[in-house]
């Protein structure tokens, strides 16, 4: 028999994709039934989600945050569906570079101050973060074509809404329809 329980939505917030704006919308829509996990490390947030799923599985309708990537559903007794927002990868990398340079408390700020140009800095940003997160693979793994296919399968099977920053207004309408 299929599980008829209302799903828990997990908003998978990928840095520098417009996720903070989506989180604000989710907060307005769900109020006390939404919990944002934005301030801890990915691992701290992942542990927080696991604890919520274990100890308070029905308290929230939506959990959101930086939690390392796809796979939160594996520890849940409640059905989990995903939401996310994506962005042009080059624009995302440039935005991340400028944020690191602007925020003196960023953990990589001192490192990036040493680079002589944006081009050099961008070589240290890393690549394929969106694919890595959607495929649920560790950060030190080299992303392959198979990982891209896995990310696409995960979107098809597990995501009820995938917003696109460059089509933000339309994405919000589609996301709202998906959430009911």
mmCIF file with all atom_site columns, N, CA and C in Angstrom, residues 45-118:
data_model
loop_
_atom_site.group_PDB
_atom_site.id
_atom_site.type_symbol
_atom_site.label_atom_id
_atom_site.label_alt_id
_atom_site.label_comp_id
_atom_site.label_asym_id
_atom_site.label_entity_id
_atom_site.label_seq_id
_atom_site.pdbx_PDB_ins_code
_atom_site.Cartn_x
_atom_site.Cartn_y
_atom_site.Cartn_z
_atom_site.occupancy
_atom_site.B_iso_or_equiv
_atom_site.pdbx_formal_charge
_atom_site.auth_seq_id
_atom_site.auth_comp_id
_atom_site.auth_asym_id
_atom_site.auth_atom_id
_atom_site.pdbx_PDB_model_num
ATOM 1   N N  . UNK A 1 45  ? 24.027 21.041 9.693   1.00 0.00 ? 45  UNK A N  1
ATOM 2   C CA . UNK A 1 45  ? 22.641 21.127 9.226   1.00 0.00 ? 45  UNK A CA 1
ATOM 3   C C  . UNK A 1 45  ? 22.077 19.753 8.880   1.00 0.00 ? 45  UNK A C  1
ATOM 4   N N  . UNK A 1 46  ? 22.897 18.906 8.292   1.00 0.00 ? 46  UNK A N  1
ATOM 5   C CA . UNK A 1 46  ? 22.464 17.549 7.957   1.00 0.00 ? 46  UNK A CA 1
ATOM 6   C C  . UNK A 1 46  ? 22.088 16.786 9.236   1.00 0.00 ? 46  UNK A C  1
ATOM 7   N N  . UNK A 1 47  ? 22.894 16.914 10.276  1.00 0.00 ? 47  UNK A N  1
ATOM 8   C CA . UNK A 1 47  ? 22.601 16.267 11.559  1.00 0.00 ? 47  UNK A CA 1
ATOM 9   C C  . UNK A 1 47  ? 21.314 16.836 12.153  1.00 0.00 ? 47  UNK A C  1
ATOM 10  N N  . UNK A 1 48  ? 21.117 18.146 12.045  1.00 0.00 ? 48  UNK A N  1
ATOM 11  C CA . UNK A 1 48  ? 19.885 18.772 12.550  1.00 0.00 ? 48  UNK A CA 1
ATOM 12  C C  . UNK A 1 48  ? 18.661 18.212 11.831  1.00 0.00 ? 48  UNK A C  1
ATOM 13  N N  . UNK A 1 49  ? 18.752 18.050 10.513  1.00 0.00 ? 49  UNK A N  1
ATOM 14  C CA . UNK A 1 49  ? 17.632 17.497 9.749   1.00 0.00 ? 49  UNK A CA 1
ATOM 15  C C  . UNK A 1 49  ? 17.364 16.061 10.182  1.00 0.00 ? 49  UNK A C  1
ATOM 16  N N  . UNK A 1 50  ? 18.400 15.277 10.316  1.00 0.00 ? 50  UNK A N  1
ATOM 17  C CA . UNK A 1 50  ? 18.238 13.879 10.743  1.00 0.00 ? 50  UNK A CA 1
ATOM 18  C C  . UNK A 1 50  ? 17.565 13.819 12.109  1.00 0.00 ? 50  UNK A C  1
ATOM 19  N N  . UNK A 1 51  ? 17.959 14.698 13.033  1.00 0.00 ? 51  UNK A N  1
ATOM 20  C CA . UNK A 1 51  ? 17.341 14.740 14.366  1.00 0.00 ? 51  UNK A CA 1
ATOM 21  C C  . UNK A 1 51  ? 15.874 15.145 14.295  1.00 0.00 ? 51  UNK A C  1
ATOM 22  N N  . UNK A 1 52  ? 15.553 16.110 13.438  1.00 0.00 ? 52  UNK A N  1
ATOM 23  C CA . UNK A 1 52  ? 14.154 16.506 13.270  1.00 0.00 ? 52  UNK A CA 1
ATOM 24  C C  . UNK A 1 52  ? 13.349 15.338 12.718  1.00 0.00 ? 52  UNK A C  1
ATOM 25  N N  . UNK A 1 53  ? 13.885 14.669 11.697  1.00 0.00 ? 53  UNK A N  1
ATOM 26  C CA . UNK A 1 53  ? 13.169 13.537 11.100  1.00 0.00 ? 53  UNK A CA 1
ATOM 27  C C  . UNK A 1 53  ? 12.955 12.407 12.105  1.00 0.00 ? 53  UNK A C  1
ATOM 28  N N  . UNK A 1 54  ? 13.918 12.244 13.000  1.00 0.00 ? 54  UNK A N  1
ATOM 29  C CA . UNK A 1 54  ? 13.824 11.174 14.000  1.00 0.00 ? 54  UNK A CA 1
ATOM 30  C C  . UNK A 1 54  ? 12.905 11.555 15.160  1.00 0.00 ? 54  UNK A C  1
ATOM 31  N N  . UNK A 1 55  ? 13.053 12.788 15.676  1.00 0.00 ? 55  UNK A N  1
ATOM 32  C CA . UNK A 1 55  ? 12.378 13.178 16.910  1.00 0.00 ? 55  UNK A CA 1
ATOM 33  C C  . UNK A 1 55  ? 11.075 13.950 16.717  1.00 0.00 ? 55  UNK A C  1
ATOM 34  N N  . UNK A 1 56  ? 10.944 14.675 15.613  1.00 0.00 ? 56  UNK A N  1
ATOM 35  C CA . UNK A 1 56  ? 9.753  15.494 15.378  1.00 0.00 ? 56  UNK A CA 1
ATOM 36  C C  . UNK A 1 56  ? 9.318  15.395 13.917  1.00 0.00 ? 56  UNK A C  1
ATOM 37  N N  . UNK A 1 57  ? 9.052  14.203 13.431  1.00 0.00 ? 57  UNK A N  1
ATOM 38  C CA . UNK A 1 57  ? 8.832  14.028 11.989  1.00 0.00 ? 57  UNK A CA 1
ATOM 39  C C  . UNK A 1 57  ? 7.629  14.783 11.431  1.00 0.00 ? 57  UNK A C  1
ATOM 40  N N  . UNK A 1 58  ? 6.669  15.141 12.263  1.00 0.00 ? 58  UNK A N  1
ATOM 41  C CA . UNK A 1 58  ? 5.464  15.817 11.764  1.00 0.00 ? 58  UNK A CA 1
ATOM 42  C C  . UNK A 1 58  ? 5.362  17.281 12.166  1.00 0.00 ? 58  UNK A C  1
ATOM 43  N N  . UNK A 1 59  ? 6.400  17.810 12.790  1.00 0.00 ? 59  UNK A N  1
ATOM 44  C CA . UNK A 1 59  ? 6.347  19.203 13.262  1.00 0.00 ? 59  UNK A CA 1
ATOM 45  C C  . UNK A 1 59  ? 6.376  20.216 12.118  1.00 0.00 ? 59  UNK A C  1
ATOM 46  N N  . UNK A 1 60  ? 7.120  19.913 11.045  1.00 0.00 ? 60  UNK A N  1
ATOM 47  C CA . UNK A 1 60  ? 7.308  20.858 9.952   1.00 0.00 ? 60  UNK A CA 1
ATOM 48  C C  . UNK A 1 60  ? 6.760  20.306 8.646   1.00 0.00 ? 60  UNK A C  1
ATOM 49  N N  . UNK A 1 61  ? 6.369  21.226 7.771   1.00 0.00 ? 61  UNK A N  1
ATOM 50  C CA . UNK A 1 61  ? 5.986  20.859 6.411   1.00 0.00 ? 61  UNK A CA 1
ATOM 51  C C  . UNK A 1 61  ? 7.148  21.068 5.451   1.00 0.00 ? 61  UNK A C  1
ATOM 52  N N  . UNK A 1 62  ? 8.032  22.011 5.793   1.00 0.00 ? 62  UNK A N  1
ATOM 53  C CA . UNK A 1 62  ? 9.181  22.312 4.941   1.00 0.00 ? 62  UNK A CA 1
ATOM 54  C C  . UNK A 1 62  ? 10.404 22.550 5.820   1.00 0.00 ? 62  UNK A C  1
ATOM 55  N N  . UNK A 1 63  ? 11.511 21.916 5.444   1.00 0.00 ? 63  UNK A N  1
ATOM 56  C CA . UNK A 1 63  ? 12.816 22.173 6.048   1.00 0.00 ? 63  UNK A CA 1
ATOM 57  C C  . UNK A 1 63  ? 13.697 22.666 4.916   1.00 0.00 ? 63  UNK A C  1
ATOM 58  N N  . UNK A 1 64  ? 14.487 23.670 5.181   1.00 0.00 ? 64  UNK A N  1
ATOM 59  C CA . UNK A 1 64  ? 15.333 24.182 4.113   1.00 0.00 ? 64  UNK A CA 1
ATOM 60  C C  . UNK A 1 64  ? 16.721 24.499 4.595   1.00 0.00 ? 64  UNK A C  1
ATOM 61  N N  . UNK A 1 65  ? 17.679 24.387 3.693   1.00 0.00 ? 65  UNK A N  1
ATOM 62  C CA . UNK A 1 65  ? 19.008 24.814 4.061   1.00 0.00 ? 65  UNK A CA 1
ATOM 63  C C  . UNK A 1 65  ? 20.119 24.139 3.297   1.00 0.00 ? 65  UNK A C  1
ATOM 64  N N  . UNK A 1 66  ? 21.318 24.553 3.672   1.00 0.00 ? 66  UNK A N  1
ATOM 65  C CA . UNK A 1 66  ? 22.543 23.952 3.154   1.00 0.00 ? 66  UNK A CA 1
ATOM 66  C C  . UNK A 1 66  ? 22.780 22.705 3.985   1.00 0.00 ? 66  UNK A C  1
ATOM 67  N N  . UNK A 1 67  ? 22.571 21.556 3.411   1.00 0.00 ? 67  UNK A N  1
ATOM 68  C CA . UNK A 1 67  ? 22.720 20.325 4.183   1.00 0.00 ? 67  UNK A CA 1
ATOM 69  C C  . UNK A 1 67  ? 23.534 19.284 3.429   1.00 0.00 ? 67  UNK A C  1
ATOM 70  N N  . UNK A 1 68  ? 24.410 19.726 2.580   1.00 0.00 ? 68  UNK A N  1
ATOM 71  C CA . UNK A 1 68  ? 25.335 18.816 1.930   1.00 0.00 ? 68  UNK A CA 1
ATOM 72  C C  . UNK A 1 68  ? 24.862 18.199 0.639   1.00 0.00 ? 68  UNK A C  1
ATOM 73  N N  . UNK A 1 69  ? 23.565 18.083 0.445   1.00 0.00 ? 69  UNK A N  1
ATOM 74  C CA . UNK A 1 69  ? 23.093 17.546 -0.815  1.00 0.00 ? 69  UNK A CA 1
ATOM 75  C C  . UNK A 1 69  ? 21.960 16.563 -0.686  1.00 0.00 ? 69  UNK A C  1
ATOM 76  N N  . UNK A 1 70  ? 21.603 16.030 -1.815  1.00 0.00 ? 70  UNK A N  1
ATOM 77  C CA . UNK A 1 70  ? 20.522 15.078 -1.945  1.00 0.00 ? 70  UNK A CA 1
ATOM 78  C C  . UNK A 1 70  ? 20.764 13.860 -1.058  1.00 0.00 ? 70  UNK A C  1
ATOM 79  N N  . UNK A 1 71  ? 19.701 13.315 -0.487  1.00 0.00 ? 71  UNK A N  1
ATOM 80  C CA . UNK A 1 71  ? 19.805 12.090 0.290   1.00 0.00 ? 71  UNK A CA 1
ATOM 81  C C  . UNK A 1 71  ? 19.140 12.139 1.646   1.00 0.00 ? 71  UNK A C  1
ATOM 82  N N  . UNK A 1 72  ? 18.607 13.302 2.029   1.00 0.00 ? 72  UNK A N  1
ATOM 83  C CA . UNK A 1 72  ? 17.960 13.454 3.338   1.00 0.00 ? 72  UNK A CA 1
ATOM 84  C C  . UNK A 1 72  ? 16.817 12.450 3.521   1.00 0.00 ? 72  UNK A C  1
ATOM 85  N N  . UNK A 1 73  ? 16.146 12.118 2.446   1.00 0.00 ? 73  UNK A N  1
ATOM 86  C CA . UNK A 1 73  ? 14.983 11.224 2.520   1.00 0.00 ? 73  UNK A CA 1
ATOM 87  C C  . UNK A 1 73  ? 15.342 9.846  3.064   1.00 0.00 ? 73  UNK A C  1
ATOM 88  N N  . UNK A 1 74  ? 16.599 9.446  2.954   1.00 0.00 ? 74  UNK A N  1
ATOM 89  C CA . UNK A 1 74  ? 16.996 8.094  3.348   1.00 0.00 ? 74  UNK A CA 1
ATOM 90  C C  . UNK A 1 74  ? 16.787 7.813  4.832   1.00 0.00 ? 74  UNK A C  1
ATOM 91  N N  . UNK A 1 75  ? 16.774 8.844  5.667   1.00 0.00 ? 75  UNK A N  1
ATOM 92  C CA . UNK A 1 75  ? 16.588 8.635  7.098   1.00 0.00 ? 75  UNK A CA 1
ATOM 93  C C  . UNK A 1 75  ? 15.201 8.962  7.595   1.00 0.00 ? 75  UNK A C  1
ATOM 94  N N  . UNK A 1 76  ? 14.250 9.113  6.698   1.00 0.00 ? 76  UNK A N  1
ATOM 95  C CA . UNK A 1 76  ? 12.931 9.594  7.091   1.00 0.00 ? 76  UNK A CA 1
ATOM 96  C C  . UNK A 1 76  ? 11.871 8.497  7.041   1.00 0.00 ? 76  UNK A C  1
ATOM 97  N N  . UNK A 1 77  ? 11.038 8.456  8.074   1.00 0.00 ? 77  UNK A N  1
ATOM 98  C CA . UNK A 1 77  ? 9.866  7.581  8.079   1.00 0.00 ? 77  UNK A CA 1
ATOM 99  C C  . UNK A 1 77  ? 8.738  8.229  7.290   1.00 0.00 ? 77  UNK A C  1
ATOM 100 N N  . UNK A 1 78  ? 8.802  9.537  7.159   1.00 0.00 ? 78  UNK A N  1
ATOM 101 C CA . UNK A 1 78  ? 7.808  10.316 6.436   1.00 0.00 ? 78  UNK A CA 1
ATOM 102 C C  . UNK A 1 78  ? 8.278  10.490 4.983   1.00 0.00 ? 78  UNK A C  1
ATOM 103 N N  . UNK A 1 79  ? 7.370  10.465 4.025   1.00 0.00 ? 79  UNK A N  1
ATOM 104 C CA . UNK A 1 79  ? 7.812  10.703 2.645   1.00 0.00 ? 79  UNK A CA 1
ATOM 105 C C  . UNK A 1 79  ? 8.425  12.095 2.499   1.00 0.00 ? 79  UNK A C  1
ATOM 106 N N  . UNK A 1 80  ? 9.519  12.187 1.757   1.00 0.00 ? 80  UNK A N  1
ATOM 107 C CA . UNK A 1 80  ? 10.223 13.450 1.542   1.00 0.00 ? 80  UNK A CA 1
ATOM 108 C C  . UNK A 1 80  ? 10.233 13.753 0.050   1.00 0.00 ? 80  UNK A C  1
ATOM 109 N N  . UNK A 1 81  ? 9.936  14.996 -0.267  1.00 0.00 ? 81  UNK A N  1
ATOM 110 C CA . UNK A 1 81  ? 10.027 15.505 -1.628  1.00 0.00 ? 81  UNK A CA 1
ATOM 111 C C  . UNK A 1 81  ? 10.954 16.722 -1.574  1.00 0.00 ? 81  UNK A C  1
ATOM 112 N N  . UNK A 1 82  ? 11.626 16.994 -2.658  1.00 0.00 ? 82  UNK A N  1
ATOM 113 C CA . UNK A 1 82  ? 12.623 18.053 -2.696  1.00 0.00 ? 82  UNK A CA 1
ATOM 114 C C  . UNK A 1 82  ? 12.178 19.246 -3.528  1.00 0.00 ? 82  UNK A C  1
ATOM 115 N N  . UNK A 1 83  ? 12.743 20.397 -3.166  1.00 0.00 ? 83  UNK A N  1
ATOM 116 C CA . UNK A 1 83  ? 12.615 21.652 -3.905  1.00 0.00 ? 83  UNK A CA 1
ATOM 117 C C  . UNK A 1 83  ? 14.018 22.233 -4.011  1.00 0.00 ? 83  UNK A C  1
ATOM 118 N N  . UNK A 1 84  ? 14.298 22.960 -5.077  1.00 0.00 ? 84  UNK A N  1
ATOM 119 C CA . UNK A 1 84  ? 15.578 23.664 -5.165  1.00 0.00 ? 84  UNK A CA 1
ATOM 120 C C  . UNK A 1 84  ? 15.467 24.787 -6.178  1.00 0.00 ? 84  UNK A C  1
ATOM 121 N N  . UNK A 1 85  ? 16.514 25.582 -6.274  1.00 0.00 ? 85  UNK A N  1
ATOM 122 C CA . UNK A 1 85  ? 16.641 26.595 -7.307  1.00 0.00 ? 85  UNK A CA 1
ATOM 123 C C  . UNK A 1 85  ? 18.035 26.461 -7.898  1.00 0.00 ? 85  UNK A C  1
ATOM 124 N N  . UNK A 1 86  ? 18.105 26.547 -9.223  1.00 0.00 ? 86  UNK A N  1
ATOM 125 C CA . UNK A 1 86  ? 19.372 26.431 -9.939  1.00 0.00 ? 86  UNK A CA 1
ATOM 126 C C  . UNK A 1 86  ? 19.688 27.747 -10.637 1.00 0.00 ? 86  UNK A C  1
ATOM 127 N N  . UNK A 1 87  ? 20.939 27.877 -11.053 1.00 0.00 ? 87  UNK A N  1
ATOM 128 C CA . UNK A 1 87  ? 21.403 29.103 -11.700 1.00 0.00 ? 87  UNK A CA 1
ATOM 129 C C  . UNK A 1 87  ? 22.453 28.740 -12.749 1.00 0.00 ? 87  UNK A C  1
ATOM 130 N N  . UNK A 1 88  ? 22.590 29.585 -13.743 1.00 0.00 ? 88  UNK A N  1
ATOM 131 C CA . UNK A 1 88  ? 23.668 29.403 -14.707 1.00 0.00 ? 88  UNK A CA 1
ATOM 132 C C  . UNK A 1 88  ? 24.966 29.191 -13.930 1.00 0.00 ? 88  UNK A C  1
ATOM 133 N N  . UNK A 1 89  ? 25.683 28.080 -14.174 1.00 0.00 ? 89  UNK A N  1
ATOM 134 C CA . UNK A 1 89  ? 26.868 27.761 -13.367 1.00 0.00 ? 89  UNK A CA 1
ATOM 135 C C  . UNK A 1 89  ? 27.962 28.828 -13.406 1.00 0.00 ? 89  UNK A C  1
ATOM 136 N N  . UNK A 1 90  ? 28.182 29.455 -14.545 1.00 0.00 ? 90  UNK A N  1
ATOM 137 C CA . UNK A 1 90  ? 29.197 30.502 -14.623 1.00 0.00 ? 90  UNK A CA 1
ATOM 138 C C  . UNK A 1 90  ? 28.813 31.713 -13.790 1.00 0.00 ? 90  UNK A C  1
ATOM 139 N N  . UNK A 1 91  ? 27.557 32.122 -13.891 1.00 0.00 ? 91  UNK A N  1
ATOM 140 C CA . UNK A 1 91  ? 27.078 33.260 -13.091 1.00 0.00 ? 91  UNK A CA 1
ATOM 141 C C  . UNK A 1 91  ? 27.137 32.929 -11.601 1.00 0.00 ? 91  UNK A C  1
ATOM 142 N N  . UNK A 1 92  ? 26.827 31.688 -11.248 1.00 0.00 ? 92  UNK A N  1
ATOM 143 C CA . UNK A 1 92  ? 26.888 31.281 -9.843  1.00 0.00 ? 92  UNK A CA 1
ATOM 144 C C  . UNK A 1 92  ? 28.322 31.379 -9.323  1.00 0.00 ? 92  UNK A C  1
ATOM 145 N N  . UNK A 1 93  ? 29.288 30.905 -10.103 1.00 0.00 ? 93  UNK A N  1
ATOM 146 C CA . UNK A 1 93  ? 30.695 30.943 -9.687  1.00 0.00 ? 93  UNK A CA 1
ATOM 147 C C  . UNK A 1 93  ? 31.184 32.379 -9.518  1.00 0.00 ? 93  UNK A C  1
ATOM 148 N N  . UNK A 1 94  ? 30.829 33.245 -10.451 1.00 0.00 ? 94  UNK A N  1
ATOM 149 C CA . UNK A 1 94  ? 31.243 34.655 -10.359 1.00 0.00 ? 94  UNK A CA 1
ATOM 150 C C  . UNK A 1 94  ? 30.620 35.308 -9.135  1.00 0.00 ? 94  UNK A C  1
ATOM 151 N N  . UNK A 1 95  ? 29.352 35.040 -8.879  1.00 0.00 ? 95  UNK A N  1
ATOM 152 C CA . UNK A 1 95  ? 28.682 35.583 -7.704  1.00 0.00 ? 95  UNK A CA 1
ATOM 153 C C  . UNK A 1 95  ? 29.360 35.101 -6.419  1.00 0.00 ? 95  UNK A C  1
ATOM 154 N N  . UNK A 1 96  ? 29.708 33.830 -6.377  1.00 0.00 ? 96  UNK A N  1
ATOM 155 C CA . UNK A 1 96  ? 30.401 33.282 -5.203  1.00 0.00 ? 96  UNK A CA 1
ATOM 156 C C  . UNK A 1 96  ? 31.758 33.946 -5.018  1.00 0.00 ? 96  UNK A C  1
ATOM 157 N N  . UNK A 1 97  ? 32.499 34.117 -6.098  1.00 0.00 ? 97  UNK A N  1
ATOM 158 C CA . UNK A 1 97  ? 33.807 34.771 -6.022  1.00 0.00 ? 97  UNK A CA 1
ATOM 159 C C  . UNK A 1 97  ? 33.675 36.163 -5.400  1.00 0.00 ? 97  UNK A C  1
ATOM 160 N N  . UNK A 1 98  ? 32.746 36.965 -5.904  1.00 0.00 ? 98  UNK A N  1
ATOM 161 C CA . UNK A 1 98  ? 32.593 38.328 -5.384  1.00 0.00 ? 98  UNK A CA 1
ATOM 162 C C  . UNK A 1 98  ? 32.099 38.342 -3.939  1.00 0.00 ? 98  UNK A C  1
ATOM 163 N N  . UNK A 1 99  ? 31.280 37.369 -3.558  1.00 0.00 ? 99  UNK A N  1
ATOM 164 C CA . UNK A 1 99  ? 30.848 37.299 -2.166  1.00 0.00 ? 99  UNK A CA 1
ATOM 165 C C  . UNK A 1 99  ? 32.032 36.971 -1.257  1.00 0.00 ? 99  UNK A C  1
ATOM 166 N N  . UNK A 1 100 ? 32.864 36.022 -1.660  1.00 0.00 ? 100 UNK A N  1
ATOM 167 C CA . UNK A 1 100 ? 34.049 35.669 -0.864  1.00 0.00 ? 100 UNK A CA 1
ATOM 168 C C  . UNK A 1 100 ? 34.953 36.881 -0.706  1.00 0.00 ? 100 UNK A C  1
ATOM 169 N N  . UNK A 1 101 ? 35.138 37.631 -1.771  1.00 0.00 ? 101 UNK A N  1
ATOM 170 C CA . UNK A 1 101 ? 35.998 38.812 -1.724  1.00 0.00 ? 101 UNK A CA 1
ATOM 171 C C  . UNK A 1 101 ? 35.406 39.915 -0.847  1.00 0.00 ? 101 UNK A C  1
ATOM 172 N N  . UNK A 1 102 ? 34.075 40.037 -0.824  1.00 0.00 ? 102 UNK A N  1
ATOM 173 C CA . UNK A 1 102 ? 33.393 41.095 -0.081  1.00 0.00 ? 102 UNK A CA 1
ATOM 174 C C  . UNK A 1 102 ? 33.272 40.785 1.411   1.00 0.00 ? 102 UNK A C  1
ATOM 175 N N  . UNK A 1 103 ? 33.053 39.540 1.757   1.00 0.00 ? 103 UNK A N  1
ATOM 176 C CA . UNK A 1 103 ? 32.772 39.160 3.147   1.00 0.00 ? 103 UNK A CA 1
ATOM 177 C C  . UNK A 1 103 ? 34.088 38.753 3.829   1.00 0.00 ? 103 UNK A C  1
ATOM 178 N N  . UNK A 1 104 ? 34.608 39.646 4.614   1.00 0.00 ? 104 UNK A N  1
ATOM 179 C CA . UNK A 1 104 ? 35.912 39.419 5.247   1.00 0.00 ? 104 UNK A CA 1
ATOM 180 C C  . UNK A 1 104 ? 35.916 38.238 6.215   1.00 0.00 ? 104 UNK A C  1
ATOM 181 N N  . UNK A 1 105 ? 34.767 37.886 6.726   1.00 0.00 ? 105 UNK A N  1
ATOM 182 C CA . UNK A 1 105 ? 34.688 36.756 7.656   1.00 0.00 ? 105 UNK A CA 1
ATOM 183 C C  . UNK A 1 105 ? 34.490 35.416 6.952   1.00 0.00 ? 105 UNK A C  1
ATOM 184 N N  . UNK A 1 106 ? 34.352 35.442 5.628   1.00 0.00 ? 106 UNK A N  1
ATOM 185 C CA . UNK A 1 106 ? 34.178 34.183 4.896   1.00 0.00 ? 106 UNK A CA 1
ATOM 186 C C  . UNK A 1 106 ? 35.420 33.316 5.099   1.00 0.00 ? 106 UNK A C  1
ATOM 187 N N  . UNK A 1 107 ? 35.222 32.024 5.289   1.00 0.00 ? 107 UNK A N  1
ATOM 188 C CA . UNK A 1 107 ? 36.335 31.120 5.591   1.00 0.00 ? 107 UNK A CA 1
ATOM 189 C C  . UNK A 1 107 ? 37.395 31.086 4.497   1.00 0.00 ? 107 UNK A C  1
ATOM 190 N N  . UNK A 1 108 ? 37.079 31.502 3.277   1.00 0.00 ? 108 UNK A N  1
ATOM 191 C CA . UNK A 1 108 ? 38.049 31.468 2.182   1.00 0.00 ? 108 UNK A CA 1
ATOM 192 C C  . UNK A 1 108 ? 38.539 32.867 1.768   1.00 0.00 ? 108 UNK A C  1
ATOM 193 N N  . UNK A 1 109 ? 38.129 33.895 2.517   1.00 0.00 ? 109 UNK A N  1
ATOM 194 C CA . UNK A 1 109 ? 38.470 35.271 2.136   1.00 0.00 ? 109 UNK A CA 1
ATOM 195 C C  . UNK A 1 109 ? 39.983 35.495 2.045   1.00 0.00 ? 109 UNK A C  1
ATOM 196 N N  . UNK A 1 110 ? 40.720 35.113 3.066   1.00 0.00 ? 110 UNK A N  1
ATOM 197 C CA . UNK A 1 110 ? 42.179 35.343 3.063   1.00 0.00 ? 110 UNK A CA 1
ATOM 198 C C  . UNK A 1 110 ? 42.837 34.614 1.889   1.00 0.00 ? 110 UNK A C  1
ATOM 199 N N  . UNK A 1 111 ? 42.397 33.406 1.627   1.00 0.00 ? 111 UNK A N  1
ATOM 200 C CA . UNK A 1 111 ? 42.934 32.636 0.498   1.00 0.00 ? 111 UNK A CA 1
ATOM 201 C C  . UNK A 1 111 ? 42.701 33.386 -0.814  1.00 0.00 ? 111 UNK A C  1
ATOM 202 N N  . UNK A 1 112 ? 41.497 33.875 -1.021  1.00 0.00 ? 112 UNK A N  1
ATOM 203 C CA . UNK A 1 112 ? 41.153 34.529 -2.285  1.00 0.00 ? 112 UNK A CA 1
ATOM 204 C C  . UNK A 1 112 ? 41.805 35.896 -2.436  1.00 0.00 ? 112 UNK A C  1
ATOM 205 N N  . UNK A 1 113 ? 42.152 36.528 -1.333  1.00 0.00 ? 113 UNK A N  1
ATOM 206 C CA . UNK A 1 113 ? 42.859 37.813 -1.399  1.00 0.00 ? 113 UNK A CA 1
ATOM 207 C C  . UNK A 1 113 ? 44.216 37.659 -2.081  1.00 0.00 ? 113 UNK A C  1
ATOM 208 N N  . UNK A 1 114 ? 44.761 36.471 -2.053  1.00 0.00 ? 114 UNK A N  1
ATOM 209 C CA . UNK A 1 114 ? 46.093 36.230 -2.618  1.00 0.00 ? 114 UNK A CA 1
ATOM 210 C C  . UNK A 1 114 ? 46.085 36.089 -4.140  1.00 0.00 ? 114 UNK A C  1
ATOM 211 N N  . UNK A 1 115 ? 44.919 35.869 -4.724  1.00 0.00 ? 115 UNK A N  1
ATOM 212 C CA . UNK A 1 115 ? 44.865 35.671 -6.164  1.00 0.00 ? 115 UNK A CA 1
ATOM 213 C C  . UNK A 1 115 ? 44.927 37.016 -6.873  1.00 0.00 ? 115 UNK A C  1
ATOM 214 N N  . UNK A 1 116 ? 45.608 37.035 -8.001  1.00 0.00 ? 116 UNK A N  1
ATOM 215 C CA . UNK A 1 116 ? 45.843 38.284 -8.706  1.00 0.00 ? 116 UNK A CA 1
ATOM 216 C C  . UNK A 1 116 ? 44.712 38.744 -9.598  1.00 0.00 ? 116 UNK A C  1
ATOM 217 N N  . UNK A 1 117 ? 43.748 37.862 -9.869  1.00 0.00 ? 117 UNK A N  1
ATOM 218 C CA . UNK A 1 117 ? 42.669 38.236 -10.787 1.00 0.00 ? 117 UNK A CA 1
ATOM 219 C C  . UNK A 1 117 ? 41.440 37.378 -10.516 1.00 0.00 ? 117 UNK A C  1
ATOM 220 N N  . UNK A 1 118 ? 40.324 37.828 -11.045 1.00 0.00 ? 118 UNK A N  1
ATOM 221 C CA . UNK A 1 118 ? 39.100 37.036 -10.928 1.00 0.00 ? 118 UNK A CA 1
ATOM 222 C C  . UNK A 1 118 ? 39.272 35.694 -11.634 1.00 0.00 ? 118 UNK A C  1
#
